[in-house]
Short mmCIF file of C-alpha atoms in Angstrom, two decimals:
data_model
loop_
_atom_site.label_atom_id
_atom_site.label_comp_id
_atom_site.label_asym_id
_atom_site.label_seq_id
_atom_site.Cartn_x
_atom_site.Cartn_y
_atom_site.Cartn_z
CA MET A 1 43.99 38.26 -54.51
CA ALA A 2 46.27 41.03 -54.52
CA GLU A 3 48.07 42.84 -51.44
CA LEU A 4 45.98 46.22 -49.73
CA SER A 5 48.12 49.29 -49.64
CA THR A 6 47.80 50.39 -45.91
CA GLN A 7 46.23 52.44 -47.10
CA GLU A 8 43.34 50.14 -47.68
CA LYS A 9 43.79 48.57 -45.24
CA TYR A 10 43.55 51.67 -43.00
CA LYS A 11 40.10 52.58 -44.93
CA PHE A 12 38.88 48.93 -44.21
CA LYS A 13 39.54 48.59 -40.72
CA ARG A 14 37.46 52.47 -40.13
CA THR A 15 35.39 50.49 -41.88
CA LEU A 16 34.67 47.80 -39.71
CA GLU A 17 35.60 49.81 -36.17
CA GLU A 18 32.08 51.87 -37.30
CA LEU A 19 30.61 49.12 -38.02
CA GLY A 20 31.36 47.10 -34.25
CA LYS A 21 29.59 50.02 -33.51
CA LYS A 22 26.86 49.83 -34.04
CA ARG A 23 23.58 48.00 -31.96
CA GLY A 24 20.76 47.43 -32.35
CA GLN A 25 17.66 48.10 -29.90
CA GLY A 26 16.87 43.57 -29.83
CA THR A 27 18.09 41.54 -32.15
CA GLU A 28 17.54 43.07 -35.35
CA LEU A 29 20.80 43.27 -37.02
CA LEU A 30 21.66 40.99 -40.27
CA SER A 31 24.68 40.18 -41.37
CA ILE A 32 24.99 37.46 -44.77
CA TYR A 33 27.91 35.89 -46.15
CA ILE A 34 27.60 35.60 -49.65
CA PRO A 35 30.05 32.96 -51.26
CA HIS A 36 31.23 33.62 -55.29
CA ASP A 37 29.73 30.18 -55.75
CA LYS A 38 26.44 30.39 -53.82
CA GLN A 39 23.39 30.92 -56.06
CA ILE A 40 21.25 34.47 -55.64
CA SER A 41 18.35 32.16 -56.12
CA ASP A 42 18.95 30.38 -53.15
CA VAL A 43 19.42 32.78 -50.74
CA THR A 44 16.97 34.39 -51.98
CA ALA A 45 14.44 31.39 -51.53
CA GLN A 46 16.38 31.19 -47.79
CA LEU A 47 15.62 35.17 -46.55
CA LYS A 48 12.06 34.35 -48.16
CA ASP A 49 11.45 31.73 -45.26
CA GLU A 50 13.66 34.18 -42.87
CA VAL A 51 10.64 36.62 -43.97
CA GLY A 52 8.26 33.94 -42.72
CA SER A 53 9.89 33.14 -39.86
CA ALA A 54 10.21 36.44 -38.49
CA SER A 55 5.84 36.50 -37.85
CA ASN A 56 6.64 34.36 -34.81
CA ILE A 57 8.50 36.52 -32.94
CA LYS A 58 6.69 38.26 -29.63
CA SER A 59 7.96 41.56 -29.85
CA LYS A 60 6.52 43.64 -32.51
CA SER A 61 9.05 46.40 -33.06
CA THR A 62 11.87 43.59 -32.85
CA ARG A 63 9.71 42.27 -35.22
CA THR A 64 9.28 44.90 -37.98
CA ASN A 65 12.74 45.91 -37.90
CA VAL A 66 13.16 42.58 -38.66
CA GLN A 67 10.95 42.15 -41.19
CA GLY A 68 12.14 45.17 -42.75
CA ALA A 69 15.37 44.50 -43.09
CA LEU A 70 14.64 41.15 -44.72
CA ALA A 71 12.76 43.06 -47.50
CA SER A 72 15.90 45.78 -48.01
CA VAL A 73 17.73 42.85 -48.67
CA LEU A 74 16.57 40.86 -50.95
CA SER A 75 15.76 44.59 -53.45
CA ARG A 76 19.29 44.85 -53.11
CA LEU A 77 19.52 41.09 -54.09
CA ARG A 78 17.41 42.11 -57.09
CA TYR A 79 20.58 43.88 -58.62
CA TYR A 80 23.17 40.46 -58.68
CA ARG A 81 23.08 37.69 -61.69
CA MET A 82 25.83 36.59 -59.11
CA PRO A 83 27.95 36.94 -56.30
CA PRO A 84 30.75 39.50 -56.89
CA GLU A 85 34.93 37.11 -57.53
CA ASN A 86 35.58 37.48 -53.40
CA GLY A 87 31.75 36.84 -53.13
CA LEU A 88 28.99 39.34 -51.28
CA ILE A 89 28.78 40.92 -47.60
CA ILE A 90 25.54 42.55 -46.87
CA PHE A 91 25.03 44.43 -43.17
CA CYS A 92 21.46 45.78 -42.82
CA GLY A 93 19.20 46.21 -39.84
CA ALA A 94 17.74 49.42 -37.86
CA VAL A 95 20.52 50.75 -36.43
CA ARG A 96 19.82 52.57 -32.32
CA ILE A 97 20.78 56.34 -32.77
CA SER A 98 20.15 57.61 -29.24
CA GLY A 99 17.34 56.30 -27.06
CA ASP A 100 14.66 54.65 -28.47
CA LYS A 101 15.16 56.03 -32.34
CA THR A 102 16.81 54.06 -35.45
CA ASP A 103 17.90 54.30 -38.43
CA MET A 104 17.42 50.97 -40.60
CA GLU A 105 20.68 51.02 -41.99
CA SER A 106 22.40 48.92 -45.13
CA ILE A 107 25.77 48.40 -46.07
CA VAL A 108 26.99 45.94 -48.88
CA MET A 109 30.69 45.58 -49.12
CA GLU A 110 32.65 42.99 -51.46
CA PRO A 111 35.22 41.96 -49.27
CA PRO A 112 39.34 41.67 -49.75
CA GLU A 113 39.47 38.45 -49.48
CA PRO A 114 36.97 35.22 -50.51
CA VAL A 115 34.54 34.52 -49.06
CA LEU A 116 34.85 30.88 -47.57
CA SER A 117 31.25 29.71 -46.28
CA TYR A 118 27.79 31.25 -46.57
CA SER A 119 26.19 32.42 -43.15
CA TYR A 120 22.84 34.16 -41.82
CA GLN A 121 23.48 35.97 -38.48
CA CYS A 122 20.88 37.51 -37.04
CA SER A 123 21.68 39.17 -33.92
CA SER A 124 21.93 42.91 -31.52
CA GLU A 125 25.26 43.21 -33.32
CA PHE A 126 26.83 42.89 -36.80
CA TYR A 127 29.25 39.93 -37.43
CA ILE A 128 32.36 40.74 -38.09
CA GLU A 129 34.86 38.32 -36.64
CA PRO A 130 35.53 37.49 -40.68
CA LEU A 131 36.49 40.34 -41.83
CA GLU A 132 38.49 41.84 -38.35
CA GLU A 133 41.24 38.05 -39.27
CA ILE A 134 41.74 40.36 -42.67
CA LEU A 135 43.65 42.66 -41.23
CA LYS A 136 45.57 40.42 -39.16
CA ASP A 137 49.12 40.03 -39.87
CA LYS A 138 49.58 36.61 -40.88
CA LYS A 139 52.80 36.66 -41.14
CA THR A 140 55.20 35.04 -38.27
CA PHE A 141 59.00 34.69 -38.26
CA GLU A 142 60.95 32.93 -35.17
CA LEU A 143 63.60 34.67 -33.44
CA LEU A 144 66.32 33.36 -32.01
CA VAL A 145 68.89 34.96 -29.96
CA LEU A 146 72.14 33.38 -28.23
CA ASP A 147 75.61 33.13 -26.70
CA ARG A 148 77.31 30.60 -24.22
CA LYS A 149 75.80 32.89 -21.25
CA ASP A 150 72.40 33.51 -22.65
CA ALA A 151 69.51 33.28 -25.42
CA ALA A 152 66.02 34.46 -25.21
CA VAL A 153 63.74 32.66 -27.93
CA GLY A 154 60.82 35.20 -29.80
CA LEU A 155 58.26 35.54 -32.13
CA LEU A 156 58.07 38.42 -35.23
CA ILE A 157 54.33 38.61 -35.77
CA GLY A 158 53.62 41.12 -38.41
CA LYS A 159 55.10 43.94 -37.13
CA ARG A 160 54.54 43.34 -33.38
CA ILE A 161 57.95 40.50 -31.11
CA GLU A 162 57.22 38.81 -28.94
CA ALA A 163 59.30 38.13 -26.25
CA VAL A 164 58.49 33.78 -25.67
CA ARG A 165 61.75 32.16 -23.58
CA HIS A 166 64.41 33.13 -21.71
CA LEU A 167 67.43 30.87 -21.36
CA THR A 168 70.30 30.67 -18.68
CA SER A 169 73.43 28.93 -18.82
CA ASN A 170 75.75 27.03 -15.93
CA VAL A 171 78.82 26.86 -18.86
CA PRO A 172 81.98 28.24 -16.53
CA GLY A 173 84.33 30.65 -18.05
CA LYS A 174 87.47 30.14 -19.78
CA GLN A 175 89.56 29.65 -16.74
CA ARG A 176 90.56 26.55 -15.53
CA LYS A 177 89.05 26.65 -11.41
CA GLY A 178 90.52 24.64 -8.63
CA GLY A 179 92.92 21.47 -9.23
CA GLN A 180 91.08 20.08 -12.56
CA SER A 181 93.40 19.97 -15.28
CA ALA A 182 93.23 21.92 -17.84
CA ALA A 183 92.36 19.28 -20.54
CA ARG A 184 89.49 18.06 -18.21
CA PHE A 185 88.13 21.19 -17.81
CA SER A 186 88.03 22.12 -21.14
CA ARG A 187 85.96 18.67 -21.89
CA LEU A 188 83.85 19.15 -19.20
CA ARG A 189 83.35 22.80 -20.99
CA LEU A 190 82.30 21.78 -24.40
CA ILE A 191 80.07 19.27 -23.14
CA ALA A 192 78.49 22.25 -20.71
CA ILE A 193 78.10 24.22 -23.96
CA ASN A 194 76.57 21.33 -26.13
CA GLU A 195 73.91 20.39 -23.18
CA PHE A 196 73.00 24.35 -23.96
CA TYR A 197 72.66 24.32 -26.92
CA LYS A 198 70.37 21.36 -26.91
CA ARG A 199 67.82 23.26 -24.13
CA ILE A 200 67.97 26.41 -26.43
CA GLY A 201 67.11 24.04 -29.68
CA GLU A 202 64.97 22.23 -27.62
CA ALA A 203 62.70 25.13 -26.78
CA ALA A 204 63.28 27.33 -30.76
CA SER A 205 61.37 24.31 -31.85
CA THR A 206 59.35 23.98 -29.17
CA VAL A 207 57.57 27.10 -29.72
CA TYR A 208 57.80 26.16 -33.73
CA LEU A 209 55.92 22.87 -33.31
CA LYS A 210 52.85 23.77 -30.55
CA GLY A 211 52.61 27.13 -32.35
CA ASP A 212 49.66 27.43 -34.78
CA TRP A 213 50.53 29.51 -37.20
CA GLY A 214 48.38 30.17 -40.20
CA ASP A 215 51.15 31.58 -42.06
CA PHE A 216 55.11 30.93 -40.73
CA ARG A 217 57.89 31.39 -42.82
CA GLY A 218 60.94 31.21 -40.84
CA ILE A 219 63.89 31.68 -37.79
CA PHE A 220 66.09 34.37 -38.11
CA ILE A 221 69.41 33.29 -35.33
CA GLY A 222 71.16 36.16 -33.76
CA GLY A 223 74.40 36.29 -31.93
CA PRO A 224 77.76 37.15 -31.78
CA SER A 225 80.71 34.46 -33.46
CA PRO A 226 81.05 31.78 -33.31
CA THR A 227 78.06 31.46 -30.77
CA LYS A 228 75.05 30.99 -33.55
CA GLU A 229 77.22 29.72 -36.15
CA GLU A 230 78.55 26.95 -33.83
CA PHE A 231 74.71 26.03 -33.44
CA VAL A 232 73.38 26.14 -37.00
CA LYS A 233 76.35 24.38 -37.84
CA GLY A 234 75.67 21.63 -34.79
CA GLU A 235 71.75 21.40 -35.91
CA TYR A 236 70.15 21.75 -32.22
CA LEU A 237 66.50 22.61 -34.20
CA HIS A 238 64.30 19.80 -35.24
CA TYR A 239 64.94 19.28 -38.90
CA ALA A 240 61.76 21.42 -39.87
CA LEU A 241 62.35 24.63 -38.12
CA GLN A 242 66.06 23.91 -38.86
CA LYS A 243 65.87 23.87 -42.71
CA LYS A 244 63.24 27.13 -42.48
CA ILE A 245 66.84 29.11 -40.97
CA LEU A 246 66.17 32.54 -42.80
CA GLY A 247 69.15 34.52 -42.30
CA VAL A 248 72.25 34.61 -39.85
CA PHE A 249 73.14 38.13 -38.35
CA ASP A 250 75.61 39.40 -35.77
CA VAL A 251 73.97 41.23 -32.23
CA SER A 252 75.13 42.27 -29.05
CA TYR A 253 72.91 41.05 -26.47
CA THR A 254 71.15 37.88 -26.55
CA ASP A 255 67.81 38.68 -23.91
CA GLU A 256 64.98 40.70 -25.22
CA SER A 257 66.43 43.55 -25.78
CA GLY A 258 68.17 41.22 -28.27
CA LEU A 259 65.23 40.10 -30.22
CA TYR A 260 64.98 44.00 -30.81
CA GLU A 261 68.35 44.14 -31.86
CA LEU A 262 67.30 41.02 -34.86
CA VAL A 263 65.06 42.81 -35.91
CA ASN A 264 66.45 45.72 -36.83
CA LYS A 265 69.58 43.71 -38.62
CA LEU A 266 67.31 41.94 -40.65
CA SER A 267 65.14 44.78 -41.74
CA GLN A 268 68.29 46.19 -42.80
CA SER A 269 68.39 43.46 -45.54
CA MET A 270 64.86 41.90 -46.01
CA ASP A 271 63.42 44.18 -47.62
CA ASP A 272 59.74 42.61 -48.84
CA MET A 273 59.05 42.18 -44.74
CA GLU A 274 56.22 44.44 -44.03
CA ILE A 275 58.41 45.75 -40.05
CA ALA A 276 61.76 46.88 -42.81
CA LYS A 277 59.63 48.85 -45.40
CA GLU A 278 58.07 50.67 -41.71
CA LYS A 279 61.47 51.43 -40.33
CA LYS A 280 63.27 52.08 -43.00
CA MET A 281 60.33 54.84 -43.92
CA ILE A 282 60.32 55.76 -40.44
CA ASN A 283 64.66 56.03 -40.14
CA ARG A 284 64.75 58.21 -43.43
CA PHE A 285 62.38 60.70 -41.85
CA MET A 286 64.55 60.93 -39.13
CA GLY A 287 67.61 61.41 -40.89
CA GLU A 288 66.07 64.10 -42.38
CA VAL A 289 64.60 65.26 -38.59
CA ILE A 290 68.23 65.39 -37.07
CA LYS A 291 69.32 67.68 -40.50
CA GLU A 292 70.32 71.75 -40.69
CA ASN A 293 67.63 72.19 -43.09
CA GLY A 294 66.00 68.85 -43.45
CA LEU A 295 63.67 68.32 -45.59
CA ALA A 296 61.38 66.98 -43.29
CA SER A 297 58.25 68.91 -41.89
CA TYR A 298 55.26 67.50 -38.20
CA GLY A 299 52.32 68.95 -36.79
CA GLU A 300 49.31 69.09 -38.65
CA GLU A 301 49.12 73.13 -39.64
CA PHE A 302 53.15 72.58 -41.41
CA VAL A 303 52.45 69.71 -42.71
CA ARG A 304 49.06 70.69 -44.39
CA GLU A 305 50.58 74.43 -45.85
CA ASN A 306 53.07 71.88 -47.51
CA LEU A 307 50.83 70.16 -49.01
CA LYS A 308 49.44 72.93 -50.15
CA ALA A 309 52.15 74.12 -51.47
CA GLY A 310 53.07 70.83 -53.52
CA ALA A 311 56.03 70.36 -51.16
CA VAL A 312 55.36 66.60 -49.62
CA ASP A 313 56.98 63.78 -51.65
CA THR A 314 56.11 61.14 -48.73
CA LEU A 315 53.02 61.97 -46.17
CA LEU A 316 53.69 60.50 -43.24
CA LEU A 317 49.99 59.39 -41.10
CA SER A 318 50.21 56.65 -38.18
CA GLU A 319 47.16 54.69 -38.04
CA ASP A 320 46.63 55.59 -34.66
CA LEU A 321 45.49 58.76 -35.39
CA LYS A 322 41.60 58.96 -34.13
CA MET A 323 41.05 62.93 -35.97
CA GLU A 324 37.87 64.37 -37.86
CA ARG A 325 37.81 67.62 -39.77
CA ILE A 326 35.12 69.70 -39.09
CA SER A 327 33.12 71.88 -41.99
CA ARG A 328 30.61 74.48 -40.21
CA ARG A 329 28.48 77.81 -41.10
CA CYS A 330 26.79 80.02 -39.62
CA GLY A 331 23.06 80.03 -40.58
CA ASN A 332 23.29 84.02 -39.57
CA CYS A 333 26.08 86.12 -40.61
CA GLY A 334 26.85 83.02 -42.83
CA ARG A 335 30.36 82.61 -41.60
CA GLU A 336 32.73 79.43 -42.00
CA GLU A 337 35.01 77.81 -40.55
CA THR A 338 37.23 73.70 -40.45
CA ILE A 339 38.51 72.60 -38.02
CA THR A 340 40.32 69.18 -36.66
CA ILE A 341 38.97 67.95 -33.65
CA ALA A 342 39.39 64.14 -31.18
CA ALA A 343 37.25 61.91 -33.40
CA ASP A 344 35.27 60.89 -30.32
CA GLY A 345 35.62 64.42 -28.76
CA ASP A 346 32.73 66.82 -27.76
CA GLU A 347 31.93 69.69 -30.51
CA GLN A 348 29.60 71.39 -28.43
CA ASP A 349 33.31 73.56 -27.34
CA HIS A 350 32.80 75.24 -31.04
CA LYS A 351 29.69 75.54 -32.10
CA VAL A 352 29.06 78.81 -31.18
CA CYS A 353 29.45 81.54 -33.98
CA LYS A 354 31.44 84.81 -33.18
CA CYS A 355 28.16 86.72 -33.91
CA GLY A 356 26.01 84.70 -31.15
CA SER A 357 24.34 81.44 -32.84
CA THR A 358 24.83 78.28 -33.38
CA LEU A 359 27.21 77.14 -36.20
CA GLU A 360 25.30 73.98 -38.17
CA ILE A 361 28.66 71.51 -39.03
CA THR A 362 27.93 71.15 -43.07
CA GLY A 363 30.97 67.90 -43.46
CA ARG A 364 32.67 65.88 -42.70
CA ARG A 365 35.64 63.75 -42.78
CA ASP A 366 38.28 61.41 -41.47
CA ILE A 367 42.04 63.25 -40.90
CA VAL A 368 43.52 60.29 -42.42
CA GLU A 369 41.21 60.31 -45.22
CA GLU A 370 41.31 63.39 -45.70
CA LEU A 371 44.31 64.43 -46.16
CA SER A 372 45.78 61.52 -47.86
CA GLU A 373 42.65 63.00 -50.58
CA ILE A 374 44.88 66.38 -50.76
CA ALA A 375 48.32 64.72 -51.39
CA GLU A 376 47.10 62.03 -54.09
CA ALA A 377 45.57 65.26 -55.80
CA SER A 378 49.91 66.55 -56.40
CA GLY A 379 51.20 63.33 -56.60
CA THR A 380 52.46 62.44 -53.02
CA LYS A 381 52.86 59.14 -51.94
CA VAL A 382 51.25 58.19 -48.79
CA GLU A 383 52.05 55.51 -46.19
CA ILE A 384 49.86 54.82 -43.09
CA ILE A 385 52.55 54.25 -39.84
CA SER A 386 51.09 51.67 -37.84
CA THR A 387 52.07 51.38 -33.75
CA GLU A 388 52.76 48.05 -33.29
CA SER A 389 56.68 48.27 -34.37
CA GLU A 390 58.51 50.06 -31.66
CA GLU A 391 58.90 52.84 -34.10
CA GLY A 392 55.45 53.41 -35.22
CA GLU A 393 54.83 54.01 -31.30
CA GLN A 394 57.53 56.55 -31.16
CA PHE A 395 56.33 58.02 -34.04
CA PHE A 396 52.88 58.56 -32.88
CA ASN A 397 53.98 59.90 -29.57
CA ALA A 398 57.12 62.03 -30.33
CA PHE A 399 55.30 63.60 -33.64
CA GLY A 400 51.91 63.29 -33.27
CA GLY A 401 51.50 61.07 -36.16
CA ILE A 402 51.50 63.31 -38.96
CA ALA A 403 54.78 64.06 -40.98
CA ALA A 404 56.19 64.93 -44.10
CA ILE A 405 59.02 64.02 -46.24
CA LEU A 406 59.79 67.12 -48.05
CA ARG A 407 60.68 67.11 -51.85
CA PHE A 408 61.82 70.90 -51.39
CA ARG A 409 61.76 73.57 -48.57
CA VAL A 410 59.09 76.39 -48.82
#
């Protein structure tokens, strides 16, 4: 299966968020997962049986809604001779709008990954957990930074860094203590170093061996020279993890901050990693921000102006932008306006026209999708920036999550 682009992931995520908000008055929302190798005729037969079973539901409204949803699904299935390549998922039911009001909704989708098994669910909410799993970046890397005093073990899961263990040693300094001979002191120090390396190896190996990793890629090791090279050469890791060493890097810190430093270092050489791509894009943008007359723009108003002028090379949008573009028209004077509001904001503050009449909503769009559409019309690349990485979070907080790298200044 081809990997989803950042835009496709964003749209898919928003679809699931909307599905997750929907509720039924009772257990009357249907979620049906149909794999590619399932015969449509078999699904139709089962759903017809469910129609009969639904007649036993005591609540009249729930019974009517479930039977109505089943009838709607059966009607949809008539258009399919067989499920698509990745299978078929149907969500259908009477969704609560407000109070006792409901609206029959039906959503049919071909998922980005294959449906593995047939499933029929009837609940007060749609069953979306299998689809949420698709969005999780399952690529996992182990991180290890060490010197002869400290070590830290962590994980890089997708774009998220997690510190797992921190270890400290009892290795004495290089100077000779008390009346010990230099040779004896040196031997004791080497023994202490070896024991500390063993503890580090056991800690790192335990994380790997006891974790339930769906897509474990390997381990990156960082630290000063010659410590990290000694550790790797000494094969202190479990043999299965030792074979998965992907790279060794120079880092200055060996605590939790060293894990972040290690990821920054490896991002410079591992171009195929999602976090590396994102870091490079944000660093490129920041490089333009600090330049005098640099090719950077940020803030919705300025970015829109540059998009209209065709001046944007790459549009950067945060996945955490919960904003909508609202179009409204006054039925009295004909005045029209388009504004941006928070997706969960109160529209009442903006509803009265200057003439005193009410402005009616004529359209609404998710702002990421709306800006992406404008960008693509002029051949502009679009990148959706996550907030899982430190850089992504800073981009959202410092620049509002809307920015651009320009082709030229206007």
